[in-house]
mmCIF file of C-alpha atoms in Angstrom:
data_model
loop_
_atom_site.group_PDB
_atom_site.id
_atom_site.type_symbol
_atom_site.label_atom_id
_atom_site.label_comp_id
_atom_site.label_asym_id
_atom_site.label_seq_id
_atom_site.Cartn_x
_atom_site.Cartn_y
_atom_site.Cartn_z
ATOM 1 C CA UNK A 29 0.000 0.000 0.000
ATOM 2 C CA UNK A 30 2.060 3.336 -1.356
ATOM 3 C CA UNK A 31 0.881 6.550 0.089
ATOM 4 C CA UNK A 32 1.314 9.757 -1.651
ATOM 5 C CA UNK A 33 4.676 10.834 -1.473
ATOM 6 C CA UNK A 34 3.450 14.609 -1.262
ATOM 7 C CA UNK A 35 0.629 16.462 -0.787
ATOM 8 C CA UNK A 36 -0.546 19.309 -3.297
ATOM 9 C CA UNK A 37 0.614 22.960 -2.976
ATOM 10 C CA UNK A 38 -3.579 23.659 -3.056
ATOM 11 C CA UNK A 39 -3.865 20.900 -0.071
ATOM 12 C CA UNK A 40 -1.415 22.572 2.422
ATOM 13 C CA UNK A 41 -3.614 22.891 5.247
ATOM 14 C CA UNK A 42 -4.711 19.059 5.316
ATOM 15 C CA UNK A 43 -0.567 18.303 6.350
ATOM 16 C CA UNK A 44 -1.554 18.097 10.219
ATOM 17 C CA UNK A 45 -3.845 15.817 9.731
ATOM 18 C CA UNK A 46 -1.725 13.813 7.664
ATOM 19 C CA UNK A 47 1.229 14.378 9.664
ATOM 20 C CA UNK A 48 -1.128 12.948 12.652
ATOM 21 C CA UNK A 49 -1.923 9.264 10.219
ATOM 22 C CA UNK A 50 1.981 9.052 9.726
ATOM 23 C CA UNK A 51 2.926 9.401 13.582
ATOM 24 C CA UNK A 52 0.424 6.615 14.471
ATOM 25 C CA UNK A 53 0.971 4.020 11.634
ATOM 26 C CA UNK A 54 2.583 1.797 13.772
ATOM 27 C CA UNK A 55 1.445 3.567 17.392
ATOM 28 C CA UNK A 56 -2.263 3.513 16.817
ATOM 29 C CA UNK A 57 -3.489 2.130 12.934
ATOM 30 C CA UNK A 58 -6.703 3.282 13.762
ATOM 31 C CA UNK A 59 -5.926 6.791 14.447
ATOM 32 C CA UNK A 60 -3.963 6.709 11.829
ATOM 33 C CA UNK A 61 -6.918 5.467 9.620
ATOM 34 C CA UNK A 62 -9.303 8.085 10.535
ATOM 35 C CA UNK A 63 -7.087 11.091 9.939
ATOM 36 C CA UNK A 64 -6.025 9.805 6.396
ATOM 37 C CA UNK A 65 -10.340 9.365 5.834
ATOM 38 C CA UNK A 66 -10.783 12.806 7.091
ATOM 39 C CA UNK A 67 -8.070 14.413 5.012
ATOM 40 C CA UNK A 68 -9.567 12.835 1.783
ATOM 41 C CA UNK A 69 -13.087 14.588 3.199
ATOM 42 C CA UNK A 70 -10.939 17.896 3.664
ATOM 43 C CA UNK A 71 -8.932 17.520 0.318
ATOM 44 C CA UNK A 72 -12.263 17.013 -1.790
ATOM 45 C CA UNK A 73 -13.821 20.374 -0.023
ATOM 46 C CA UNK A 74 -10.639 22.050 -0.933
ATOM 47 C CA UNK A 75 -9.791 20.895 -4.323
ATOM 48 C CA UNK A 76 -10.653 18.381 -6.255
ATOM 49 C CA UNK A 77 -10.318 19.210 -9.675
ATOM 50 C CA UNK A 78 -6.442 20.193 -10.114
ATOM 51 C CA UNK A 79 -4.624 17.063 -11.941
ATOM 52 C CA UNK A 80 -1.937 16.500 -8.482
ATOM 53 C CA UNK A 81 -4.621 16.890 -6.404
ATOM 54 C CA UNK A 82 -6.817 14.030 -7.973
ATOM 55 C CA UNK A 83 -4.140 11.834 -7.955
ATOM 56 C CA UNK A 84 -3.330 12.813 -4.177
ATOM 57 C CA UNK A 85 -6.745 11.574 -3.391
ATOM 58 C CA UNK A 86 -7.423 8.666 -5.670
ATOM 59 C CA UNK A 87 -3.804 7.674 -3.932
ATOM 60 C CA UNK A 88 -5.399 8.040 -0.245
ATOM 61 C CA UNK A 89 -8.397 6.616 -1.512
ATOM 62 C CA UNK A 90 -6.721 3.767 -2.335
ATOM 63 C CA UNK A 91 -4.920 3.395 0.662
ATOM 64 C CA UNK A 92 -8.290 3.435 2.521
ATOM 65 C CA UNK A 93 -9.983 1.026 0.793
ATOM 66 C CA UNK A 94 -7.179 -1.583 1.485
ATOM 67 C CA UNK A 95 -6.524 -0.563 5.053
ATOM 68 C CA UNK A 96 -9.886 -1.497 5.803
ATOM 69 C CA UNK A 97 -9.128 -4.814 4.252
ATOM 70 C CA UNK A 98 -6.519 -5.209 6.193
ATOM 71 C CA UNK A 99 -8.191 -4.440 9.445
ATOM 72 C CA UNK A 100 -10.984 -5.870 8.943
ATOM 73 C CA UNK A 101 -11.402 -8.044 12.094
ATOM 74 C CA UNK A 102 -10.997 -4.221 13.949
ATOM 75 C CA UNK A 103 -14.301 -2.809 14.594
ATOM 76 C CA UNK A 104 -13.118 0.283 15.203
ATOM 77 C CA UNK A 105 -12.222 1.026 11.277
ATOM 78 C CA UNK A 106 -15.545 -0.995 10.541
ATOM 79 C CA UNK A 107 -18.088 0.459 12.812
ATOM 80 C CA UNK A 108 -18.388 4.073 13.213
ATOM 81 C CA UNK A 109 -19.743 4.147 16.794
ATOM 82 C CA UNK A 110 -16.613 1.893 17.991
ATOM 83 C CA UNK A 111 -14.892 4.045 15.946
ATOM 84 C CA UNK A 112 -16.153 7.455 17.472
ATOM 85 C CA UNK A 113 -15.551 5.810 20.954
ATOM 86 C CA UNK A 114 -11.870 4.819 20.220
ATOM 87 C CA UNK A 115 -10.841 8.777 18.984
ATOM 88 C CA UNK A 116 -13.104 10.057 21.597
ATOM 89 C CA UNK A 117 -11.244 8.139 24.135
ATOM 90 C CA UNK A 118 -7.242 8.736 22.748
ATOM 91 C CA UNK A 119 -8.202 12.612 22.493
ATOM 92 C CA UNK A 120 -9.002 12.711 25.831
ATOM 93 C CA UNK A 121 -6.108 10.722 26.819
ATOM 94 C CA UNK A 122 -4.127 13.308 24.964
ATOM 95 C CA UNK A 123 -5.693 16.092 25.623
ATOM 96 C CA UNK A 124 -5.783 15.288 29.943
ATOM 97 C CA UNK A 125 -1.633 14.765 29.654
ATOM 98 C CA UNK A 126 -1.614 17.685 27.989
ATOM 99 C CA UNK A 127 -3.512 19.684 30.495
ATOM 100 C CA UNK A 128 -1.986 18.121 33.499
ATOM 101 C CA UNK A 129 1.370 18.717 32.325
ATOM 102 C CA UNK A 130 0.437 22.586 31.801
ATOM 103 C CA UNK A 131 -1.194 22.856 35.065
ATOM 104 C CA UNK A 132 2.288 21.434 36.404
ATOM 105 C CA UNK A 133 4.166 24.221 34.476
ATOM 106 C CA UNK A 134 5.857 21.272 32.232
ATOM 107 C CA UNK A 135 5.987 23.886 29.119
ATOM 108 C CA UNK A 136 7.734 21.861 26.320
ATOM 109 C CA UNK A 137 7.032 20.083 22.820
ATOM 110 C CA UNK A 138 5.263 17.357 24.201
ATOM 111 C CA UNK A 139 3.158 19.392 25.924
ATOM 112 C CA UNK A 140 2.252 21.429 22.818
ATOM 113 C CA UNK A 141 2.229 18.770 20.703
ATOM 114 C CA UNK A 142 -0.193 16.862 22.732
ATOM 115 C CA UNK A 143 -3.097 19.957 23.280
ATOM 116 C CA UNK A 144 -2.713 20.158 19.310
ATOM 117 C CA UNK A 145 -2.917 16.737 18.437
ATOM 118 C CA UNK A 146 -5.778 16.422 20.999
ATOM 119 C CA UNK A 147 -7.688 19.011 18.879
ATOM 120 C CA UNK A 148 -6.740 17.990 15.099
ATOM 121 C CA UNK A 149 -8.666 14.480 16.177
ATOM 122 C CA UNK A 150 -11.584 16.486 17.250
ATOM 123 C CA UNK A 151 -11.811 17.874 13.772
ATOM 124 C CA UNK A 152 -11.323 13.950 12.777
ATOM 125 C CA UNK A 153 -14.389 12.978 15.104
ATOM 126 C CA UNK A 154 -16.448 15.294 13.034
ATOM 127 C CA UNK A 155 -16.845 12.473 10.239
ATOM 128 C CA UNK A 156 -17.939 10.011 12.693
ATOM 129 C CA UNK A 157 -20.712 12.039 13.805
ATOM 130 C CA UNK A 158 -21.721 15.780 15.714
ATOM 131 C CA UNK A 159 -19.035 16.674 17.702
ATOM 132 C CA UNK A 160 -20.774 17.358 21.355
ATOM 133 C CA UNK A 161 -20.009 21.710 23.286
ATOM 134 C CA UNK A 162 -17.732 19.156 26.113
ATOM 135 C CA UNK A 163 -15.251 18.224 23.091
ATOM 136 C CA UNK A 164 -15.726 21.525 20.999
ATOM 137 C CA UNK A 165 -14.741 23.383 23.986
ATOM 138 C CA UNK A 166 -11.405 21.168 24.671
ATOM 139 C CA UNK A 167 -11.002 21.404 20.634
ATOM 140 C CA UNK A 168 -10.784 25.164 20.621
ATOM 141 C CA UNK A 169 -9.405 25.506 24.076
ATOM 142 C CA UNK A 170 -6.259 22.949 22.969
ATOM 143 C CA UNK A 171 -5.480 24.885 19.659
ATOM 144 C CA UNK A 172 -5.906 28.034 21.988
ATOM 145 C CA UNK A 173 -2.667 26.226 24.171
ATOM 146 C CA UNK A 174 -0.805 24.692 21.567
ATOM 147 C CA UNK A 175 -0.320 28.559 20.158
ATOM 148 C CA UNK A 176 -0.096 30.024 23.639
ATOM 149 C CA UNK A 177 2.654 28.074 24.912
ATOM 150 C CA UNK A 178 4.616 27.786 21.297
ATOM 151 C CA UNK A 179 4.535 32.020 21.356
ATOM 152 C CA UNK A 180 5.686 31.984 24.795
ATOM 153 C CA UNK A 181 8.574 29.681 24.549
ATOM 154 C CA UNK A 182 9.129 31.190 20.821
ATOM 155 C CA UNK A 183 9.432 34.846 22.603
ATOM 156 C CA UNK A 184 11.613 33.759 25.815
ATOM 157 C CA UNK A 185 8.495 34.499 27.809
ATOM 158 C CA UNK A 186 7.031 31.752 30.659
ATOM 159 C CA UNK A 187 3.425 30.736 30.339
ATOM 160 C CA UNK A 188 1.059 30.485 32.812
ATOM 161 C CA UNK A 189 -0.073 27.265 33.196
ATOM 162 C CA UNK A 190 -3.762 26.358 33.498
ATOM 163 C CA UNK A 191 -7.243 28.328 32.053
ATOM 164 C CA UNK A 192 -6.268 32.045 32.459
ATOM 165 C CA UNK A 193 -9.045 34.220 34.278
ATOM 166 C CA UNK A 194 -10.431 37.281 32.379
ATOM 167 C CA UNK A 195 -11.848 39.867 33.610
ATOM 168 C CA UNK A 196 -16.084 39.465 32.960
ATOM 169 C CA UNK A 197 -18.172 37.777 34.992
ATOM 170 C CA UNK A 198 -17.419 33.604 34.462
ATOM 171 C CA UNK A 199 -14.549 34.248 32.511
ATOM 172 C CA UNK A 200 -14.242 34.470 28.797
ATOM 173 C CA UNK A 201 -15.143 31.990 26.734
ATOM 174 C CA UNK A 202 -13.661 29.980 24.268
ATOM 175 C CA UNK A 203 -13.859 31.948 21.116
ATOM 176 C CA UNK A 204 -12.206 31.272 17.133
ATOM 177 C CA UNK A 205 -10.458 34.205 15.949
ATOM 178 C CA UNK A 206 -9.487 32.799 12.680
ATOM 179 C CA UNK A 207 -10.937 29.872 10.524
ATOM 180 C CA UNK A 208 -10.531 27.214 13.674
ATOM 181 C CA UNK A 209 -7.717 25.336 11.776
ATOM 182 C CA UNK A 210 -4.695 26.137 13.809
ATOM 183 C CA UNK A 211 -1.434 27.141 12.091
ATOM 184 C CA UNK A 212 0.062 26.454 9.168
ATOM 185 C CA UNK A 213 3.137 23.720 8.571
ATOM 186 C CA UNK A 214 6.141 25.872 8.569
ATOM 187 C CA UNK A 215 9.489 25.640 7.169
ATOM 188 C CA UNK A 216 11.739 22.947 9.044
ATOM 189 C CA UNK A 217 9.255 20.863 10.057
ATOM 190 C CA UNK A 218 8.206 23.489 12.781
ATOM 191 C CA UNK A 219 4.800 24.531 14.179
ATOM 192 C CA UNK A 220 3.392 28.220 14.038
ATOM 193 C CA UNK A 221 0.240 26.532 15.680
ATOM 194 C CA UNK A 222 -2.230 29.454 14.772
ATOM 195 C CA UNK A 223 0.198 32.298 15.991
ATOM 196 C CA UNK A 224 -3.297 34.383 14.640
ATOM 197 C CA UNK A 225 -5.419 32.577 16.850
ATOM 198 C CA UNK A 226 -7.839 34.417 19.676
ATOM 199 C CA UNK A 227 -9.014 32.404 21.364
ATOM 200 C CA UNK A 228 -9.764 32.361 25.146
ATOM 201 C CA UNK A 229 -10.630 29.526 27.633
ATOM 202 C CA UNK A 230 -12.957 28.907 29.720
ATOM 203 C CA UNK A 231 -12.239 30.205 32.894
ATOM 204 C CA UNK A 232 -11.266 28.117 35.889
ATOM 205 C CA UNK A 233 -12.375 28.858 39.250
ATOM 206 C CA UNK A 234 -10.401 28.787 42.664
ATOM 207 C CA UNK A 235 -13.370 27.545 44.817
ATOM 208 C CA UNK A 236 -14.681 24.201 44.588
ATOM 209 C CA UNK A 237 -17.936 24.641 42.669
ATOM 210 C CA UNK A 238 -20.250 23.713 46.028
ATOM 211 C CA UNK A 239 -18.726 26.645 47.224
ATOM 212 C CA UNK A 240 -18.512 29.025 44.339
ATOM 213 C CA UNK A 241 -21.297 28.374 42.092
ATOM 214 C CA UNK A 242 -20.132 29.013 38.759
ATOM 215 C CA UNK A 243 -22.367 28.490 35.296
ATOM 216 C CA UNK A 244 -19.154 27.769 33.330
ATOM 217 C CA UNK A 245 -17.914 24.379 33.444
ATOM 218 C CA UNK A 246 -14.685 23.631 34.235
ATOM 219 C CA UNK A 247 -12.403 21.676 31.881
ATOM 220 C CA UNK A 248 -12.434 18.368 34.631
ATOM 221 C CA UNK A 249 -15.946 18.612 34.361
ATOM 222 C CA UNK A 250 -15.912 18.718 30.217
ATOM 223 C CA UNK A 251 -13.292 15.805 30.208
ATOM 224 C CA UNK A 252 -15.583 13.720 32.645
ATOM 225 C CA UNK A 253 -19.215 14.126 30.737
ATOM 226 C CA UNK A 254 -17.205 13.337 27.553
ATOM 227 C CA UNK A 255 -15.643 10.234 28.276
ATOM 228 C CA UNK A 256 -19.125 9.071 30.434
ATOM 229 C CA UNK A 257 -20.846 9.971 26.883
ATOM 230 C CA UNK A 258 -18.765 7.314 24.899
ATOM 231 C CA UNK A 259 -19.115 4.781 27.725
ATOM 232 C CA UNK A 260 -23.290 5.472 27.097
ATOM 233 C CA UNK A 261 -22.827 5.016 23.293
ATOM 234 C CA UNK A 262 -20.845 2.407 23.564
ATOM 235 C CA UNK A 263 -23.778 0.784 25.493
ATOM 236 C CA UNK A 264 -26.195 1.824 22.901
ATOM 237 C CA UNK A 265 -24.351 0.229 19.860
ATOM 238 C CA UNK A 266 -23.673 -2.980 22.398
ATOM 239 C CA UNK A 267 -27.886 -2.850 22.743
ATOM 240 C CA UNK A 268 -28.278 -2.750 18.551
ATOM 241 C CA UNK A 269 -26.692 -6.178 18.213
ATOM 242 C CA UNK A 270 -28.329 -7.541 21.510
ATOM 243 C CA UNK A 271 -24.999 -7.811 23.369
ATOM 244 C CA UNK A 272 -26.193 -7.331 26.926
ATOM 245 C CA UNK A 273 -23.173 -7.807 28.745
ATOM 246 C CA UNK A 274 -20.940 -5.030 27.067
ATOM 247 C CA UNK A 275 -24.212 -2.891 27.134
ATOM 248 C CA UNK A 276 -24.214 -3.335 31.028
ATOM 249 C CA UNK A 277 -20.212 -2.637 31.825
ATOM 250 C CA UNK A 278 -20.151 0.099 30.079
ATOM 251 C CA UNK A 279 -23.194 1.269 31.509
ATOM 252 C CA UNK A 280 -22.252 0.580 34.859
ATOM 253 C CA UNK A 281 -18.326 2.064 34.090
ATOM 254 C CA UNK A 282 -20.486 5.796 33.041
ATOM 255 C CA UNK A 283 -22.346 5.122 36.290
ATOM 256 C CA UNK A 284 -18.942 4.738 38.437
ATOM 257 C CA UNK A 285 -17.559 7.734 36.674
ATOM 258 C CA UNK A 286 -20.115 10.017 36.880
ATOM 259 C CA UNK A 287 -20.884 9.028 40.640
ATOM 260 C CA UNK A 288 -16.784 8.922 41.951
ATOM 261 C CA UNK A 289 -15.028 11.422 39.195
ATOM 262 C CA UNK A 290 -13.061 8.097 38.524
ATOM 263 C CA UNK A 291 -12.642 5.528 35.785
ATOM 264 C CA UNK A 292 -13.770 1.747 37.136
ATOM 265 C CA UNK A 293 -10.686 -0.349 37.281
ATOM 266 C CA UNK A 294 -10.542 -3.311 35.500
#
């Protein structure tokens, strides 16, 4: 199975997403899948009528349609609710490393890297299905990051880890000041990560919420109603092919995490 061995002047802005497919080709296939699906979706919105950039896409295509072969026995290339599940979950993995590691003032790469990636497989989940406000919200506030944190480091300035407050009532919320793509692929393999970008998180606030009522939700709280969400779907698709018993763990795991704030161990 050859892949393209460039993409298309016209196609530049799809290179995160297949920059994303290359990384997990051996990490995780089926992220790698999806992304390389949604950046035929993007490359067919974008241009589809230029000579390179037909080939580019009857080449991905291609690579698709045997990839599925080859997975086959994977239900998360095959079924689209497994499938939503299984980005759903790795985002938030990503995207919860990435915020932890911020919160701890850990401002590096991997830390950029991982709010960004977190965000471009958002924009994947968006073939699968309606992306929920939780996932939108960690979307925008993880490209918000990625090109925070870059400028900082980029401008020998420390960043200040966490949501940052602003000054209205609740806190700003998250808001796109450009097209909601991120940055561009710059020269030497670097990142700009949406230098452009204005956008604001949600805010975060210093009282426990039973003592500070608050009508923004908190990013813990977004990560937690997410991941119970895909637990509940899973159940659902479980409940379409009469398969009780996965229908009732995950059930019962959305049940343990909404009640405790914690994932039921194995």
């Amino acid at each position: 199975m050859s892949l393209p061995s460039k993409i298309p002047p016209s196609l530049s802005k799809i290179s995160h997403y297949m920059k994303v497919a290359s990384e997990h080709d051996q990490r995780d296939p089926v992220v790698a899948y999806w992304a390389r699906f949604h950046t035929v979706q993007k490359s067919l919105k974008i241009d589809k009528a230029s000579p390179d950039c037909k080939v580019f896409i009857v080449q991905l295509l291609d690579w698709l349609e045997k990839k599925k072969k080859e997975l086959g026995g994977n239900e998360a290339v095959t079924n689209e609710t497994v499938a939503e599940a299984h980005l759903e979950n790795y985002a938030l993995k990503l995207f919860k490393y990435a915020d932890d590691s911020d919160r701890q003032g850990i401002f590096n790469k991997n830390t950029i890297k991982a709010f960004y990636t977190s965000s471009l497989l958002i924009d994947v989940l968006e073939d699968l299905g309606t992306v929920g406000e939780e996932f939108d919200k960690m979307r925008k506030y993880g490209k918000w990051k990625a090109a925070y944190i870059h400028n900082c480091l980029k401008n020998g300035e420390v960043p200040v880890g966490g949501p940052i407050e602003g000054e209205e009532e609740g806190g700003y919320y998250p808001v796109v000041g450009g097209q909601g793509e991120g940055g561009e692929e710059g020269q030497g393999g670097q990142n700009n990560y949406g230098s452009e970008s204005a956008v604001q998180p949600p805010s975060q606030p210093q009282q426990p919420p039973q003592q500070e009522p608050t009508s923004t939700p908190t990013l813990d709280t977004i990560a937690l109603t997410a991941s119970a969400s895909k637990y509940t779907r899973i159940a659902t698709s479980a409940l379409n092919f009469d398969d009780i018993p996965t229908a009732i763990i995950n059930l019962t795991k959305a049940l343990h995490l909404l009640q405790t704030g914690r994932e039921l161990e194995e």
